[in-house]
XYZ file of C-alpha atoms in Angstrom:
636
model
C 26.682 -70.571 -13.064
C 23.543 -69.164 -15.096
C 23.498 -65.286 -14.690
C 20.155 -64.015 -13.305
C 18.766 -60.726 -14.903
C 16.262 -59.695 -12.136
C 19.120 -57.995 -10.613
C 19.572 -55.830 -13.528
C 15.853 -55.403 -14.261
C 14.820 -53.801 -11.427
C 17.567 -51.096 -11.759
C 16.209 -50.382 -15.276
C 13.239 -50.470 -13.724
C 13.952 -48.079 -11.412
C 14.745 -45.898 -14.465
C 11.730 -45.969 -15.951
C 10.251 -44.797 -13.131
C 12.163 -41.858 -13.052
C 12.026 -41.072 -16.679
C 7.874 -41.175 -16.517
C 8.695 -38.581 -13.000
C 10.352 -36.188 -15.213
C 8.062 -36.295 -18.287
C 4.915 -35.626 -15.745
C 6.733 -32.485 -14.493
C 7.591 -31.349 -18.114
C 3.900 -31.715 -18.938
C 3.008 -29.891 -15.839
C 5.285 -27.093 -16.596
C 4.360 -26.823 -20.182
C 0.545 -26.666 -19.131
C 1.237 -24.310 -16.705
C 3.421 -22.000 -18.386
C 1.587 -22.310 -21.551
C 1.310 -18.830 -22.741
C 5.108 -18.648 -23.251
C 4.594 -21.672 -24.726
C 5.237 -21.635 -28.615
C 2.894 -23.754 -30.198
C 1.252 -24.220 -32.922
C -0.057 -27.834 -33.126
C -0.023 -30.829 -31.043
C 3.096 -32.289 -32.696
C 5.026 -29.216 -31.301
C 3.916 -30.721 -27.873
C 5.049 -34.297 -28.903
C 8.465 -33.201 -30.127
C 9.271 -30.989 -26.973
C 8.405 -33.989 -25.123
C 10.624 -36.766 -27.148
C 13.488 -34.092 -27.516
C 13.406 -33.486 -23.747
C 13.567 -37.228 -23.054
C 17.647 -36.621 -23.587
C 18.075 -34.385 -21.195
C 16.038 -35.908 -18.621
C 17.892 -39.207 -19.282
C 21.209 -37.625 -18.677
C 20.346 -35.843 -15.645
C 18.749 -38.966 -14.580
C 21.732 -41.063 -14.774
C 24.046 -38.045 -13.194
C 21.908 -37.773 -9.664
C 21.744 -41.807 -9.706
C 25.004 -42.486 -10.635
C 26.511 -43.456 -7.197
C 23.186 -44.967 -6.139
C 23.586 -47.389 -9.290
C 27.423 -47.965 -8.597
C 26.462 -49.139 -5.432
C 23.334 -51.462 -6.888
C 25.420 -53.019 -9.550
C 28.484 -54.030 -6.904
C 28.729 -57.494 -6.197
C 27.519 -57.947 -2.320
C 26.427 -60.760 -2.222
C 24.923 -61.966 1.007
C 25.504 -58.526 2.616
C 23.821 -56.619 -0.608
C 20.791 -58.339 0.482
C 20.371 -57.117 4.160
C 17.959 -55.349 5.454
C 20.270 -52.051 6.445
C 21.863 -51.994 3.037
C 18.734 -52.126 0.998
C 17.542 -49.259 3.313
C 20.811 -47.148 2.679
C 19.774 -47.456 -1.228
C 16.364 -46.670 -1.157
C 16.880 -43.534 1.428
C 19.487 -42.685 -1.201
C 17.409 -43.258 -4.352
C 14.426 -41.151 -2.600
C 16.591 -37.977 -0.792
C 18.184 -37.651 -3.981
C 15.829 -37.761 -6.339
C 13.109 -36.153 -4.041
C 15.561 -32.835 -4.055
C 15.745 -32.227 -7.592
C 12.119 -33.492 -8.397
C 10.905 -30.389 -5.401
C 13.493 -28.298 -7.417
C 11.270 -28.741 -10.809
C 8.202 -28.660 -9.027
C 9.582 -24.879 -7.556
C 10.622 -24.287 -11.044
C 7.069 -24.747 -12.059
C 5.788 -21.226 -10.609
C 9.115 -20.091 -10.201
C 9.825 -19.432 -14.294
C 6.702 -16.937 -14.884
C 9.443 -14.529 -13.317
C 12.749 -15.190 -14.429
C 11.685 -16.943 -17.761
C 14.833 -19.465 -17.831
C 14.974 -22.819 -16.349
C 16.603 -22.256 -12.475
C 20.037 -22.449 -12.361
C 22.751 -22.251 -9.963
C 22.061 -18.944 -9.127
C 18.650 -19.498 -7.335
C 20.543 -21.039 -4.540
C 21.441 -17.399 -3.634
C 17.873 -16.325 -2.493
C 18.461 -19.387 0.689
C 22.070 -18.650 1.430
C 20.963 -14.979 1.879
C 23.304 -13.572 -0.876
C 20.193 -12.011 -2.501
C 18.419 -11.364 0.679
C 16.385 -13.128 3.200
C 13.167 -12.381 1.887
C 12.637 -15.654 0.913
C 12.003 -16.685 4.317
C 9.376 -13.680 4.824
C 7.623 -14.745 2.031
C 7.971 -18.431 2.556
C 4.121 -18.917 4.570
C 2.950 -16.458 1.111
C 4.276 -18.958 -1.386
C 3.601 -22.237 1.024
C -0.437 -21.071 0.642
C -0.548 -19.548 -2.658
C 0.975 -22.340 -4.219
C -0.749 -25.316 -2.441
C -2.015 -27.174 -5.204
C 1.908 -27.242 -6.883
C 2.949 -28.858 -3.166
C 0.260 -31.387 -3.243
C 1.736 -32.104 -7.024
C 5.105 -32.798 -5.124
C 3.459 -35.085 -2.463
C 1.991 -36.965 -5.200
C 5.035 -37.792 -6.792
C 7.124 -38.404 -3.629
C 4.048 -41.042 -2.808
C 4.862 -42.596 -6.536
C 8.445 -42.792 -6.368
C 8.601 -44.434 -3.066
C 5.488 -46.661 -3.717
C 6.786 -48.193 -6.879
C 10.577 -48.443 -5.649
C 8.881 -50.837 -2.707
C 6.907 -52.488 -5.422
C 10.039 -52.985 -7.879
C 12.241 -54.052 -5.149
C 10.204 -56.634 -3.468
C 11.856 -59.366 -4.644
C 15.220 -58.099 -3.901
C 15.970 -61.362 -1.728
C 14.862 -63.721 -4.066
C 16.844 -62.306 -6.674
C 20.053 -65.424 -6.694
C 23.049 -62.892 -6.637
C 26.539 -64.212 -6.595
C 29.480 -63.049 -7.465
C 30.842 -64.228 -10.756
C 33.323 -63.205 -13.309
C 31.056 -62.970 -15.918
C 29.035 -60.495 -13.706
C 32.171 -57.679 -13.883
C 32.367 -57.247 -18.064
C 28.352 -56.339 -17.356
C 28.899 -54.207 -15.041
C 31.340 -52.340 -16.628
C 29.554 -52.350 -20.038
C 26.124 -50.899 -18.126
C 28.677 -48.269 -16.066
C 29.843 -47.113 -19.602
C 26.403 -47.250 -21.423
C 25.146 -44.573 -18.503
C 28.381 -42.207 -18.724
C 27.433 -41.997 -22.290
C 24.042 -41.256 -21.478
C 25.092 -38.418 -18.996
C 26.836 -36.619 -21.301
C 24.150 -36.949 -23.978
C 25.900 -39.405 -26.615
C 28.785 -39.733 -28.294
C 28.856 -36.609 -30.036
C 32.091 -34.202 -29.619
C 31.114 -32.119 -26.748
C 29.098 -33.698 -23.583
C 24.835 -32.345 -23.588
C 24.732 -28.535 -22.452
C 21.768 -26.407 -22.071
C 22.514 -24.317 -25.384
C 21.743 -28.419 -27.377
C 18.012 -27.747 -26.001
C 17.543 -25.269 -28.994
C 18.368 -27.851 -31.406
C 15.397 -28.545 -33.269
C 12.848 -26.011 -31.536
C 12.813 -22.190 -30.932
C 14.762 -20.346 -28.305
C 11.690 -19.403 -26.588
C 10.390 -23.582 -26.207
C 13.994 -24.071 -24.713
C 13.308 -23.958 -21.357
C 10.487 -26.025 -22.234
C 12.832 -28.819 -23.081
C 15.410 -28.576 -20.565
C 14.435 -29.938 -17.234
C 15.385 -27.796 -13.953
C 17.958 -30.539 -12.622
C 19.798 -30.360 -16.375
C 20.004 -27.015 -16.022
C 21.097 -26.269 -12.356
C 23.751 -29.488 -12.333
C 25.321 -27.944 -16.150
C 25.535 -24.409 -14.778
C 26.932 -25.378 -11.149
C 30.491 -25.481 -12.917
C 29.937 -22.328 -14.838
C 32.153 -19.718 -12.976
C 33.927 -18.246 -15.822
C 33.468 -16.805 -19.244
C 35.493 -17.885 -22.341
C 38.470 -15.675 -23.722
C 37.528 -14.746 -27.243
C 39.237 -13.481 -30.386
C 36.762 -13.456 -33.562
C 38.637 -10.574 -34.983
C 42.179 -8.495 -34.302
C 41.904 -5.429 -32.657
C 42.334 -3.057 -35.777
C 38.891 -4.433 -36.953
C 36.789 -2.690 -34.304
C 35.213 0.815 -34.930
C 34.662 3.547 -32.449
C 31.000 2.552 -32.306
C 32.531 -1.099 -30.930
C 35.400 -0.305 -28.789
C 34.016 0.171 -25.621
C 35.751 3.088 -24.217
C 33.373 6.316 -25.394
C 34.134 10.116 -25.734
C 30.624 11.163 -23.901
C 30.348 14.849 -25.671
C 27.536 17.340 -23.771
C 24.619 17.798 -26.022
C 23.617 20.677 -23.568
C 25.436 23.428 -21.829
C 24.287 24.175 -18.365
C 27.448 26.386 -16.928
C 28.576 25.820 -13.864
C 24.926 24.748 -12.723
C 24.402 21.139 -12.829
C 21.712 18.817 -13.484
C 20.796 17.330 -10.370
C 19.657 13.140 -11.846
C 16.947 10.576 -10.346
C 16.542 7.185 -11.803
C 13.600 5.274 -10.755
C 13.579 1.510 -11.341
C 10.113 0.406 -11.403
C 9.642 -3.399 -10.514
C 8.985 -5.697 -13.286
C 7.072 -2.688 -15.293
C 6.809 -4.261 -19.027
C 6.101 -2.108 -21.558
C 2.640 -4.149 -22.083
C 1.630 -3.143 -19.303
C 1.390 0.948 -19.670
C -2.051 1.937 -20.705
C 0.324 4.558 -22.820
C 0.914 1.675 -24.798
C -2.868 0.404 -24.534
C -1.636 -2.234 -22.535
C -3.778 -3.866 -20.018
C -2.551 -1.632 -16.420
C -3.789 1.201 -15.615
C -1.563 3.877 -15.390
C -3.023 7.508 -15.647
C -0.230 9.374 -13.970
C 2.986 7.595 -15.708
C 0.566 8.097 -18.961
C 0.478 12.256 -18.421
C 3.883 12.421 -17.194
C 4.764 10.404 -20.678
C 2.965 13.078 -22.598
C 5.737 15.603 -20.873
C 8.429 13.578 -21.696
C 11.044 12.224 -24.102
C 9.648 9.000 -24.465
C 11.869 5.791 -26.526
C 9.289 3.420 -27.639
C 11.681 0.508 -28.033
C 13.091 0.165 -24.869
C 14.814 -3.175 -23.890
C 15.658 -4.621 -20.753
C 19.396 -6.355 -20.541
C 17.934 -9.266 -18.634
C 15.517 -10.520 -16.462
C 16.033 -9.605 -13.001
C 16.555 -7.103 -10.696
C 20.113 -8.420 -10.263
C 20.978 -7.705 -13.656
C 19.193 -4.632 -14.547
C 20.451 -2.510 -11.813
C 24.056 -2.697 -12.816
C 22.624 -2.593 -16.668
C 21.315 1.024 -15.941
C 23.510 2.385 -13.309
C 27.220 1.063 -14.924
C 26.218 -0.202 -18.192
C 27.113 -3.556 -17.606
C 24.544 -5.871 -19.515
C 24.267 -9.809 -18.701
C 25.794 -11.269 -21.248
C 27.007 -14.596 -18.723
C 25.039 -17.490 -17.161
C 25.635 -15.731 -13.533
C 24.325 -12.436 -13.063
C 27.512 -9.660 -12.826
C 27.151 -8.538 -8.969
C 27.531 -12.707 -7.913
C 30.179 -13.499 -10.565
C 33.619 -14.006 -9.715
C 34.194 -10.730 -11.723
C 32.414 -8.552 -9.430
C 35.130 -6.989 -7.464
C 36.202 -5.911 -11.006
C 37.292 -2.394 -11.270
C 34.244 0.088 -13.348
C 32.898 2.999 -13.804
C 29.389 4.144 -13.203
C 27.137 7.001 -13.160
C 27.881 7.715 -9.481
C 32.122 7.342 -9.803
C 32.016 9.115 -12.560
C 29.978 12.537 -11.840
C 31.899 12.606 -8.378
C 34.866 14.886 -9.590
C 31.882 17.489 -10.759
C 30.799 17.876 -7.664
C 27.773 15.299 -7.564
C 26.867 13.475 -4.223
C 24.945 9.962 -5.243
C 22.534 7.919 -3.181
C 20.884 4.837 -4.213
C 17.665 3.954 -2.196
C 15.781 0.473 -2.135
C 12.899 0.007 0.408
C 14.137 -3.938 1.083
C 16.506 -5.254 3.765
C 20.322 -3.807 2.915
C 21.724 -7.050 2.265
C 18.823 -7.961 -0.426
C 20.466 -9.255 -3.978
C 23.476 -7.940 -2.913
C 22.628 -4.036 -4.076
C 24.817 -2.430 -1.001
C 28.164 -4.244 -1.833
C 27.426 -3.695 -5.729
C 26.310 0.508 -5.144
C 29.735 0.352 -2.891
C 31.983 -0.398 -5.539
C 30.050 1.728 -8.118
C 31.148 4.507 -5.860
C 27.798 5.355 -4.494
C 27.982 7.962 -1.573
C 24.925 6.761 0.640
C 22.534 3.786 0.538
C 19.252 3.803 2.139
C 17.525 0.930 2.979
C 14.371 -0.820 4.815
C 16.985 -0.488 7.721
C 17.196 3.273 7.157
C 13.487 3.856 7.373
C 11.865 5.463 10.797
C 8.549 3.883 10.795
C 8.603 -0.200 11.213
C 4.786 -0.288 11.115
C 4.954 0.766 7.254
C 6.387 -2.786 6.275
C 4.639 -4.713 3.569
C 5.141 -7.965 5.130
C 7.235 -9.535 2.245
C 10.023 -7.162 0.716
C 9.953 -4.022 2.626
C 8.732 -0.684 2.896
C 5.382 0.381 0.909
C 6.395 2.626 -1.826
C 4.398 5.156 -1.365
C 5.797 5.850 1.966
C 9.321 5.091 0.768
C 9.712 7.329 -1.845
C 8.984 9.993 0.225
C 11.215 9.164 2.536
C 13.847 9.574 -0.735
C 12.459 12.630 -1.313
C 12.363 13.851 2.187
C 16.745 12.871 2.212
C 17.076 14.650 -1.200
C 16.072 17.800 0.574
C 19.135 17.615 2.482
C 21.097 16.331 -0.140
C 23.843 19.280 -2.137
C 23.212 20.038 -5.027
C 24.669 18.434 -7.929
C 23.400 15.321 -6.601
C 22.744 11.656 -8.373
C 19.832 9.539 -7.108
C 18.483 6.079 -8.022
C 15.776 3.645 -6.875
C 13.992 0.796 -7.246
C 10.259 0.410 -6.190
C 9.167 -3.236 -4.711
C 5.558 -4.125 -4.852
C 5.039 -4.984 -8.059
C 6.294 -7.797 -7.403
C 5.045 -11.338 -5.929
C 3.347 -11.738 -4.006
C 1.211 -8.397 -5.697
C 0.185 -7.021 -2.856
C -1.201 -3.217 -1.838
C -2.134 -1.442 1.453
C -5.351 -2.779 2.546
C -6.407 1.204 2.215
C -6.010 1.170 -1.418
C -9.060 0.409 -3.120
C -8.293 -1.282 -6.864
C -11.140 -1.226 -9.626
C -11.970 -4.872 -10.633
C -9.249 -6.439 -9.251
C -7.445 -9.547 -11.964
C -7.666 -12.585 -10.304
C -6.069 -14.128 -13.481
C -3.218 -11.756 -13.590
C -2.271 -9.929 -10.192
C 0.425 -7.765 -10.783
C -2.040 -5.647 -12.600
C -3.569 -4.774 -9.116
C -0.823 -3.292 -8.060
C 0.148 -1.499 -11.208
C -2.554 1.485 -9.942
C -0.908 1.481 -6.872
C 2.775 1.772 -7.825
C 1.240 4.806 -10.367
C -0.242 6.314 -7.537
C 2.916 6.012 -5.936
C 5.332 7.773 -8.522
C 2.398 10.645 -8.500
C 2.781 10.752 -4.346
C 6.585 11.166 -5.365
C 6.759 14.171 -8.019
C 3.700 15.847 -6.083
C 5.833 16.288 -3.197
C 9.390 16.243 -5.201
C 7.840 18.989 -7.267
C 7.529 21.535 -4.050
C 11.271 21.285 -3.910
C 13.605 23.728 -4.555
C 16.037 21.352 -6.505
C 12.869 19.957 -8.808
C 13.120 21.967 -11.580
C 16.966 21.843 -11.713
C 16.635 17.887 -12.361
C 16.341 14.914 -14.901
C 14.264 12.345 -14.103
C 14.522 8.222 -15.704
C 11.715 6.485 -15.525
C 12.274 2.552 -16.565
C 12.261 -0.928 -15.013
C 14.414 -2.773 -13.620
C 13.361 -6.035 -16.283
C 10.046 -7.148 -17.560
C 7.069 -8.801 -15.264
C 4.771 -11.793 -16.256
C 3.115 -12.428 -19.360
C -0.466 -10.927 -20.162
C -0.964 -10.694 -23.381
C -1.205 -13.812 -25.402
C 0.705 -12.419 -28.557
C 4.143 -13.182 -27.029
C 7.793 -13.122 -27.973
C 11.193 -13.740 -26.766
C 11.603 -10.005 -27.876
C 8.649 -9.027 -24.946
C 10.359 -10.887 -22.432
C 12.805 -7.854 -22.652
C 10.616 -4.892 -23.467
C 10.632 -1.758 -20.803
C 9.586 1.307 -20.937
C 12.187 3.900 -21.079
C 11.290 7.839 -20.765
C 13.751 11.047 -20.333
C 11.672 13.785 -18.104
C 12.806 17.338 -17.078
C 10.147 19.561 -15.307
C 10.905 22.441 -17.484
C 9.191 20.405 -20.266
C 12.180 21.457 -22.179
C 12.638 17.543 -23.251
C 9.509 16.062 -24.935
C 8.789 13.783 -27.878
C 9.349 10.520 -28.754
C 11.877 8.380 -30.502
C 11.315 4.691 -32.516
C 15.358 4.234 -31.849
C 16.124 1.149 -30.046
C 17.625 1.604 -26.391
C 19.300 -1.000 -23.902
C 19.481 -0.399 -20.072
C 23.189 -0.347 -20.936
C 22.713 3.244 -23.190
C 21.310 5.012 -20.094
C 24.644 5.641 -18.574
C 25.920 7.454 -21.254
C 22.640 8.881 -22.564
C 22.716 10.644 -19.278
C 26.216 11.944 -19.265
C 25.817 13.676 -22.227
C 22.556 15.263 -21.020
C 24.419 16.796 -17.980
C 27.032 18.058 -19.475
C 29.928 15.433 -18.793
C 32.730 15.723 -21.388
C 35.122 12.573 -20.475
C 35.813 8.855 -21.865
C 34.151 6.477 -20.408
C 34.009 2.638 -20.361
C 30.402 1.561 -21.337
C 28.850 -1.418 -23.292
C 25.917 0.814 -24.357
C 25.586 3.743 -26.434
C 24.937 7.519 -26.384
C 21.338 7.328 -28.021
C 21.486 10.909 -28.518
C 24.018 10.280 -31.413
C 23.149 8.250 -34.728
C 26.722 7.858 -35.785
C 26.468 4.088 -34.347
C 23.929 1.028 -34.945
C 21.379 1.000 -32.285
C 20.343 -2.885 -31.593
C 19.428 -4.872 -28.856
C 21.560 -7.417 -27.333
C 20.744 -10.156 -24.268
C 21.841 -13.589 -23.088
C 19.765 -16.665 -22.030
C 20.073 -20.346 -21.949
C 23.195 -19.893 -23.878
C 21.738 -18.007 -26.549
C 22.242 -14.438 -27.456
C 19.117 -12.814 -29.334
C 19.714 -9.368 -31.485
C 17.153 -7.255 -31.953
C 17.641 -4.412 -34.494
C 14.824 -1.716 -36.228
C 13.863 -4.768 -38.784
C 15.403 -8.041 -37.717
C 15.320 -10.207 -34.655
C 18.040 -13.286 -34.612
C 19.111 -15.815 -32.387
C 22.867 -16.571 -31.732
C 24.440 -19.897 -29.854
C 27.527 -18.191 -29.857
C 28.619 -20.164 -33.012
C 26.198 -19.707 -35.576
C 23.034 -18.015 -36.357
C 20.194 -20.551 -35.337
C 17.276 -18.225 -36.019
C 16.053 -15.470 -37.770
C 13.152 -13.321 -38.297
C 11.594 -9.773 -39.769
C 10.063 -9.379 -36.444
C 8.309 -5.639 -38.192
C 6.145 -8.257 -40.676
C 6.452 -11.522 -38.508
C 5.458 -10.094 -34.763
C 5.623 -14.058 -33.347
C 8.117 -15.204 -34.750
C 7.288 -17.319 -37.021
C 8.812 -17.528 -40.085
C 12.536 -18.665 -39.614
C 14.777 -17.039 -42.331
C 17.924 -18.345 -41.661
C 17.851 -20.285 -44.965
C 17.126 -17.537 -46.939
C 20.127 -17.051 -49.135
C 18.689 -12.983 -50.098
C 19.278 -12.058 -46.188
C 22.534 -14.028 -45.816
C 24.908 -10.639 -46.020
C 22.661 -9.263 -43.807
C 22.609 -12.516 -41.140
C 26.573 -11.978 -41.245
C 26.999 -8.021 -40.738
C 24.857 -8.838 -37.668
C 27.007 -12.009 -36.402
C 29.629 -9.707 -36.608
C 27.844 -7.254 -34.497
C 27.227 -10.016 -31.805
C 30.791 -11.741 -32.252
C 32.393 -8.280 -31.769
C 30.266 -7.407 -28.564
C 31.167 -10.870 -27.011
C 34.669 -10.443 -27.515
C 34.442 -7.141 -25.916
C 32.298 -7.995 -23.189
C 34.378 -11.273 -22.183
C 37.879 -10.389 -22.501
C 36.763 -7.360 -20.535
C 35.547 -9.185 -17.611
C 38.366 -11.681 -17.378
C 41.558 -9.416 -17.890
C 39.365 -6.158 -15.719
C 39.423 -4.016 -18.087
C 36.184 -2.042 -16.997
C 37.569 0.926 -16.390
C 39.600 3.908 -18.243
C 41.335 6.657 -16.368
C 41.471 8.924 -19.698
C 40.080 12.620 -18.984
């Protein structure tokens, strides 16, 4: 009996189809995103194109695999009816209509997180980070019209060309044959190769999309189905062992002896941290960046101000427990939803409660929002307030929660009653999308280009609403302010690095102006908790990944995770890790973008492996910590 391709050609067909689907979205997100974009000719297009043609084949195959199992089985007759076609092709659309509106999301979506979505994402609609998402849903659905019409489009072009390549379905002679099963088998074990990316050692994980490009085009390469279906699985961190524990220093173990730097007596410094949404350093007019910001800029002038701050990560998720415990993000999932959250640590809160301190952590967002209540629970936290908390209903923004400048008022208003030693932290919400301010605040030439600096005047006038008013209290001058973000917002400027993606301000301020200056010292989220510590007097071991950046006796660097890829950032060098082997590496001080890899560079290479050593050490750490919970040390 003669064997009739057809069959088989419309299923590779089919394919095609798909693969042209995922190459429009990657050109839609690289035109979109462009200014985090590295590029420097067309052929850097071309390549990020062919080299993401992998990854879209394997996810490709991975979402269609049942749908093709089911094409390729021998039905005969029955194959050809009417309700079994239909099955397939409501199959082959649902399915592939999901993850093609999941990289259609990802489109707008990445400007904030800067990584391809992942498994995590999924948190924001099963309310685990809050159910804002639905609040803001009508926002996005009219802000982002034209990226939904992009989606109809394609759902049109999938399901118009599946009718057109399956037309001839029942003319297609299909019968079952013995010769048909080798075939099948051979095309079943030509796509599990493809899934997992060849026949290489290890199947195709996000951390193979740096191959051949730089960290920051990664995302640029991976698709958003690659990435969410490869970090689905990815509940637990590796157990490590570069080096025995007799080769650590004091500067690497991560149990610190916090020494005071001041004496105060038996009067205490009363602490407030404020977390100010996605505030990037490029945006302070400090800085000359492009915000305005005249009151954070005087209050700077009063301060101790570090001019290399980093952010751990790149959301709020992650930088609260960064600055509050000194727990960086060093995983795929972000600490507070990972398996090892209900792991036993210490934070600034637990561990200024036998002094005496009460601690309260305020947000102006629904209590339940990216799970900040269970997280400021555990971290020993005496009170939360929340949008719940607040008296006045009619001062909701619409989208997060209450309108800072009547929230942290409200903070100030429950310090008053607070006892003194106490510990407060927030975190401000509007700047953040969808940008909005009170319709009575008036902002000077608004950006239609970039709108988060529209509400950068109005989260300054804010902070000055809050130390105007804190600063008629009696417990002001008795009191240490923070000032940083919680992570970084969008990109403005078009001079851009991996490195900016991570740069906050950071700035020590105590009303007695007895603290001012500046510093060129590098310092992580993670190095507040002990930072402060030692400013109040605390004389203890502690458990912190960070530093006390009031000593030099250790390396100050820079340390965060993404896509699989750890990048270091020290006073001269910037290098990029994959957890095996240095990929990248650059002297960021001469090179500001990044462009001149050095990893080849046989006069650096002591230097590339002192600093491997220095990332290999702080993994091991940081992993074997979280799997055996060892967070926590009840030395005095």
């Amino acid at each position: 009996m003669k064997f009739n391709w057809g069959h088989l050609r419309s299923l590779f067909y089919l394919y095609v189809l798909l693969i042209v689907i995922y190459t429009l979205l990657r050109i839609v997100f690289m035109r979109y995103n462009a200014t985090d974009f590295d590029i420097t000719s067309n052929m850097d297009v071309f390549k990020t194109i062919v080299n993401g043609l992998r990854f879209d084949l394997s996810s490709i195959l991975l979402c269609n695999l049942l749908f093709s199992v089911l094409w390729l089985l021998p039905f005969g007759k029955w194959w050809k009816s009417k309700s079994y076609q239909l099955s397939l092709k409501i199959l082959f659309i649902v399915v592939n209509g999901f993850f093609i509106l999941l990289n259609v999301i990802d489109i707008v979506y990445f400007p904030f997180v800067k990584k391809r979505m992942q498994k995590d994402a999924f948190l924001f609609f099963t309310g685990d980070k809050g159910n804002e998402v639905y609040t803001l849903l009508p926002t996005i659905l009219l802000q982002f019209w034209y990226i939904w019409l992009f989606l109809i489009i394609l759902i049109y072009l999938m399901i118009k060309f599946y009718d057109k390549i399956t037309t001839n379905i029942k003319r297609i002679p299909f019968h079952f044959n013995w010769f048909y099963m080798p075939i099948i088998l051979l095309i079943l074990g030509l796509e599990l190769i493809g899934i997992r990316g060849g026949l290489q050692l290890r199947p195709l994980a996000v951390i193979d999309a740096s191959h051949g490009t730089s960290i920051q085009n990664i995302p640029y390469v991976l698709n958003s189905t690659f990435s969410i279906i490869r970090t689905w699985g990815k509940k637990s961190i590796e157990e490590k062992h570069f080096y025995n524990e007799s080769a650590f220093n004091e500067c690497e173990k991560p149990i610190k002896s916090i020494q005071p730097i001041e004496n105060h007596g038996s009067k205490k410094l009363n602490v407030v941290i404020i977390m100010v949404e996605s505030l990037s350093k490029s945006y302070l007019s400090w800085y000359k960046g492009s915000g305005n910001t005249p009151f954070l800029d005087s209050l700077m002038r009063h301060s101790y101000v570090f001019n290399n701050g980093f952010a751990n990560a790149r959301e709020s998720v992650q930088g609260v427990p960064a600055v509050l415990a000194s727990i960086p993000s060093w995983m795929d999932e972000p600490f507070i939803f990972s398996k090892y959250a209900s792991n036993q640590f210490n934070s600034i809160a637990s561990i200024t409660k036998p002094y005496g301190y009460k601690s309260y952590f305020f947000h102006g967002a629904a209590r339940g929002t990216m799970g900040f209540y269970a997280f400021t629970n555990l971290a020993g936290f005496d009170k939360y307030y929340s949008k719940t908390d607040y008296p006045d209903e009619s001062h909701f923004d619409g989208a997060w929660g209450i309108w800072d400048h009547h929230f942290l008022p409200f903070m100030v208003d429950k310090l008053n009653k607070a006892s003194q030693p106490f510990f407060a932290a927030t975190l401000t919400i509007n700047t953040h999308h969808p940008f909005k301010t009170p319709e009575d605040f008036k902002v000077n030439n608004p950006s239609e280009k970039y709108p988060i600096l529209n509400t950068l005047p109005y989260a300054d006038a804010s902070l000055k609403a809050f130390f105007e008013l804190a600063a008629k209290q009696p417990w002001f001058p008795n009191t240490l302010f923070v000032i940083t973000a919680d992570h970084t917002g969008p990109k403005i400027e078009d001079v851009h690095t991996t490195m900016d993606d991570y740069r906050i301000p950071i700035l020590f301020y105590k009303p007695d102006n007895s603290l001012t200056g500046y510093s060129d010292s590098i310092i992580n989220q993670i190095d507040i908790m002990p930072a402060i510590l030692s400013m109040i007097g605390i004389e203890k071991k502690i458990f912190s990944f960070g530093q006390n950046i009031w000593e030099d006796s250790c390396p100050h660097f820079h340390l965060d995770y993404k896509s699989g890829i750890y990048q270091y950032v020290d006073y001269k060098y910037c290098l990029h890790f994959d957890g095996t082997k240095t990929i990248a590496v650059y002297d960021w001080k001469n090179d500001l973008q990044l462009r001149q890899n050095l990893v080849n560079h046989a006069e650096i290479a002591t230097i590339i492996e002192i600093i491997e050593t220095r990332i290999k050490k702080n993994i091991q750490v940081f992993n074997n910590s979280m799997i055996y919970n060892k967070m926590l040390t009840d030395a005095k």
